[in-house]
Amino acid sequence: MTTHPTKTITTRFTIISDTHTTTPFPSSDTTHAYRDPLPSADVLLHAGDLTKFGYINEHATTFDVIRQADAELKIVIAGNHDITLDEEYYATTGAKRMHRNIPESTAAVRDIWTGAKAREAGVVYLEEGTRTFTLKNGATFTVRPPYFVSTQFM
């Protein structure tokens, strides 16, 4: 049996999580790894906790950081702090518990991550399920985000 070698394609990933709306520190601040600009990569993955409390202005701030990153593909997965991205939880519990019944628009929050500006910036918001991506360099990879909703995160 003849086997053919698999072609190796170098692909750079920058992986961040738990930024909780914090913007990157100045590049001169070498005491923090999370510095501006984020490292150039083929793929930027934010693995959750984009925000501290799920407010729309927090999502907008974090979106601006991700939008500006030098990466072809920017994958975003919500964490347990990103309650406004879980419409059902937010409607039944999150708004009352975290936002004192002054609800944020879950549709507006979702639009930040899935709307035209997100698509133009190469941002892909992942929910449940498996997604396969092919980059311009020919690399193909599959991501399966976990499904996690916490009712007690603080």
GROMACS .gro file of C-alpha atoms in nm:
model
  154
    1MET     CA    1   0.000   0.000   0.000
    2THR     CA    2   0.134   0.339  -0.097
    3THR     CA    3   0.077   0.630   0.135
    4HIS     CA    4   0.100   0.989   0.030
    5PRO     CA    5   0.252   1.239   0.268
    6THR     CA    6   0.014   1.495   0.411
    7LYS     CA    7   0.096   1.850   0.315
    8THR     CA    8   0.184   2.061   0.616
    9ILE     CA    9   0.056   2.417   0.616
   10THR     CA   10   0.192   2.651   0.879
   11THR     CA   11  -0.100   2.823   1.046
   12ARG     CA   12  -0.067   3.074   1.328
   13PHE     CA   13  -0.329   3.097   1.605
   14THR     CA   14  -0.369   3.366   1.868
   15ILE     CA   15  -0.591   3.239   2.148
   16ILE     CA   16  -0.732   3.463   2.419
   17SER     CA   17  -1.010   3.429   2.674
   18ASP     CA   18  -1.152   3.586   2.985
   19THR     CA   19  -1.074   3.939   2.874
   20HIS     CA   20  -1.394   4.064   3.043
   21THR     CA   21  -1.399   4.385   2.830
   22THR     CA   22  -1.040   4.469   2.919
   23THR     CA   23  -0.858   4.621   2.625
   24PRO     CA   24  -0.499   4.517   2.555
   25PHE     CA   25  -0.227   4.682   2.759
   26PRO     CA   26   0.019   4.914   2.584
   27SER     CA   27   0.295   4.735   2.395
   28SER     CA   28   0.554   4.885   2.631
   29ASP     CA   29   0.392   4.708   2.930
   30THR     CA   30   0.586   4.382   2.921
   31THR     CA   31   0.436   4.265   3.251
   32HIS     CA   32   0.122   4.159   3.060
   33ALA     CA   33   0.098   3.913   2.773
   34TYR     CA   34  -0.229   4.071   2.656
   35ARG     CA   35  -0.074   4.371   2.479
   36ASP     CA   36  -0.155   4.596   2.185
   37PRO     CA   37  -0.130   4.503   1.909
   38LEU     CA   38  -0.233   4.142   1.942
   39PRO     CA   39   0.007   3.907   1.762
   40SER     CA   40  -0.055   3.867   1.389
   41ALA     CA   41  -0.211   3.532   1.315
   42ASP     CA   42  -0.412   3.343   1.059
   43VAL     CA   43  -0.678   3.277   1.324
   44LEU     CA   44  -0.771   3.467   1.638
   45LEU     CA   45  -0.982   3.265   1.880
   46HIS     CA   46  -1.154   3.432   2.173
   47ALA     CA   47  -1.263   3.141   2.389
   48GLY     CA   48  -1.519   3.315   2.606
   49ASP     CA   49  -1.592   3.575   2.868
   50LEU     CA   50  -1.581   3.861   2.623
   51THR     CA   51  -1.756   4.080   2.880
   52LYS     CA   52  -1.786   4.119   3.253
   53PHE     CA   53  -2.165   4.156   3.276
   54GLY     CA   54  -2.293   4.119   2.920
   55TYR     CA   55  -2.383   4.484   2.861
   56ILE     CA   56  -2.402   4.596   2.498
   57ASN     CA   57  -2.130   4.858   2.549
   58GLU     CA   58  -1.900   4.583   2.681
   59HIS     CA   59  -1.966   4.373   2.371
   60ALA     CA   60  -1.895   4.676   2.150
   61THR     CA   61  -1.563   4.740   2.325
   62THR     CA   62  -1.449   4.380   2.290
   63PHE     CA   63  -1.568   4.367   1.930
   64ASP     CA   64  -1.348   4.668   1.847
   65VAL     CA   65  -1.044   4.489   1.991
   66ILE     CA   66  -1.116   4.175   1.792
   67ARG     CA   67  -1.206   4.366   1.475
   68GLN     CA   68  -0.869   4.543   1.479
   69ALA     CA   69  -0.668   4.223   1.523
   70ASP     CA   70  -0.447   4.121   1.231
   71ALA     CA   71  -0.607   3.784   1.155
   72GLU     CA   72  -0.790   3.650   0.853
   73LEU     CA   73  -1.044   3.469   1.070
   74LYS     CA   74  -1.161   3.579   1.414
   75ILE     CA   75  -1.361   3.313   1.597
   76VAL     CA   76  -1.564   3.412   1.902
   77ILE     CA   77  -1.721   3.173   2.153
   78ALA     CA   78  -1.937   3.309   2.435
   79GLY     CA   79  -1.854   3.239   2.796
   80ASN     CA   80  -2.069   3.234   3.105
   81HIS     CA   81  -2.032   3.612   3.154
   82ASP     CA   82  -2.169   3.683   2.805
   83ILE     CA   83  -2.528   3.634   2.919
   84THR     CA   84  -2.687   3.854   2.653
   85LEU     CA   85  -2.572   3.609   2.387
   86ASP     CA   86  -2.792   3.340   2.542
   87GLU     CA   87  -3.137   3.480   2.465
   88GLU     CA   88  -3.336   3.216   2.654
   89TYR     CA   89  -3.128   3.240   2.972
   90TYR     CA   90  -3.124   3.618   2.956
   91ALA     CA   91  -3.502   3.641   2.913
   92THR     CA   92  -3.580   3.402   3.199
   93THR     CA   93  -3.305   3.480   3.449
   94GLY     CA   94  -3.013   3.694   3.335
   95ALA     CA   95  -3.185   4.030   3.290
   96LYS     CA   96  -3.343   4.015   3.635
   97ARG     CA   97  -3.037   3.875   3.808
   98MET     CA   98  -2.764   4.081   3.644
   99HIS     CA   99  -2.925   4.389   3.490
  100ARG     CA  100  -3.188   4.475   3.753
  101ASN     CA  101  -3.472   4.425   3.507
  102ILE     CA  102  -3.339   4.697   3.276
  103PRO     CA  103  -3.274   4.458   2.990
  104GLU     CA  104  -3.025   4.494   2.712
  105SER     CA  105  -3.131   4.409   2.358
  106THR     CA  106  -3.012   4.055   2.289
  107ALA     CA  107  -3.080   4.117   1.918
  108ALA     CA  108  -2.848   4.420   1.918
  109VAL     CA  109  -2.579   4.226   2.104
  110ARG     CA  110  -2.607   3.936   1.860
  111ASP     CA  111  -2.582   4.181   1.568
  112ILE     CA  112  -2.247   4.303   1.700
  113TRP     CA  113  -2.107   3.950   1.657
  114THR     CA  114  -2.304   3.831   1.352
  115GLY     CA  115  -2.400   4.142   1.155
  116ALA     CA  116  -2.245   4.302   0.848
  117LYS     CA  117  -1.960   4.471   1.040
  118ALA     CA  118  -1.863   4.138   1.195
  119ARG     CA  119  -1.867   3.960   0.859
  120GLU     CA  120  -1.659   4.238   0.698
  121ALA     CA  121  -1.404   4.205   0.979
  122GLY     CA  122  -1.380   3.826   0.944
  123VAL     CA  123  -1.555   3.764   1.277
  124VAL     CA  124  -1.745   3.438   1.318
  125TYR     CA  125  -1.954   3.381   1.630
  126LEU     CA  126  -1.975   3.011   1.713
  127GLU     CA  127  -2.255   2.853   1.906
  128GLU     CA  128  -2.334   2.484   1.934
  129GLY     CA  129  -2.230   2.245   1.660
  130THR     CA  130  -1.922   2.173   1.459
  131ARG     CA  131  -1.774   2.414   1.205
  132THR     CA  132  -1.498   2.352   0.954
  133PHE     CA  133  -1.298   2.643   0.816
  134THR     CA  134  -1.061   2.669   0.521
  135LEU     CA  135  -0.815   2.956   0.524
  136LYS     CA  136  -0.665   3.138   0.225
  137ASN     CA  137  -0.338   2.948   0.284
  138GLY     CA  138  -0.526   2.621   0.224
  139ALA     CA  139  -0.529   2.507   0.587
  140THR     CA  140  -0.849   2.339   0.701
  141PHE     CA  141  -0.949   2.289   1.063
  142THR     CA  142  -1.260   2.202   1.263
  143VAL     CA  143  -1.390   2.365   1.580
  144ARG     CA  144  -1.652   2.228   1.816
  145PRO     CA  145  -1.731   2.480   2.088
  146PRO     CA  146  -1.864   2.355   2.418
  147TYR     CA  147  -2.215   2.440   2.523
  148PHE     CA  148  -2.206   2.601   2.862
  149VAL     CA  149  -2.448   2.822   3.045
  150SER     CA  150  -2.391   2.905   3.405
  151THR     CA  151  -2.655   3.047   3.632
  152GLN     CA  152  -2.397   3.116   3.902
  153PHE     CA  153  -2.081   3.281   3.780
  154MET     CA  154  -2.015   3.542   4.039
   0.00000   0.00000   0.00000
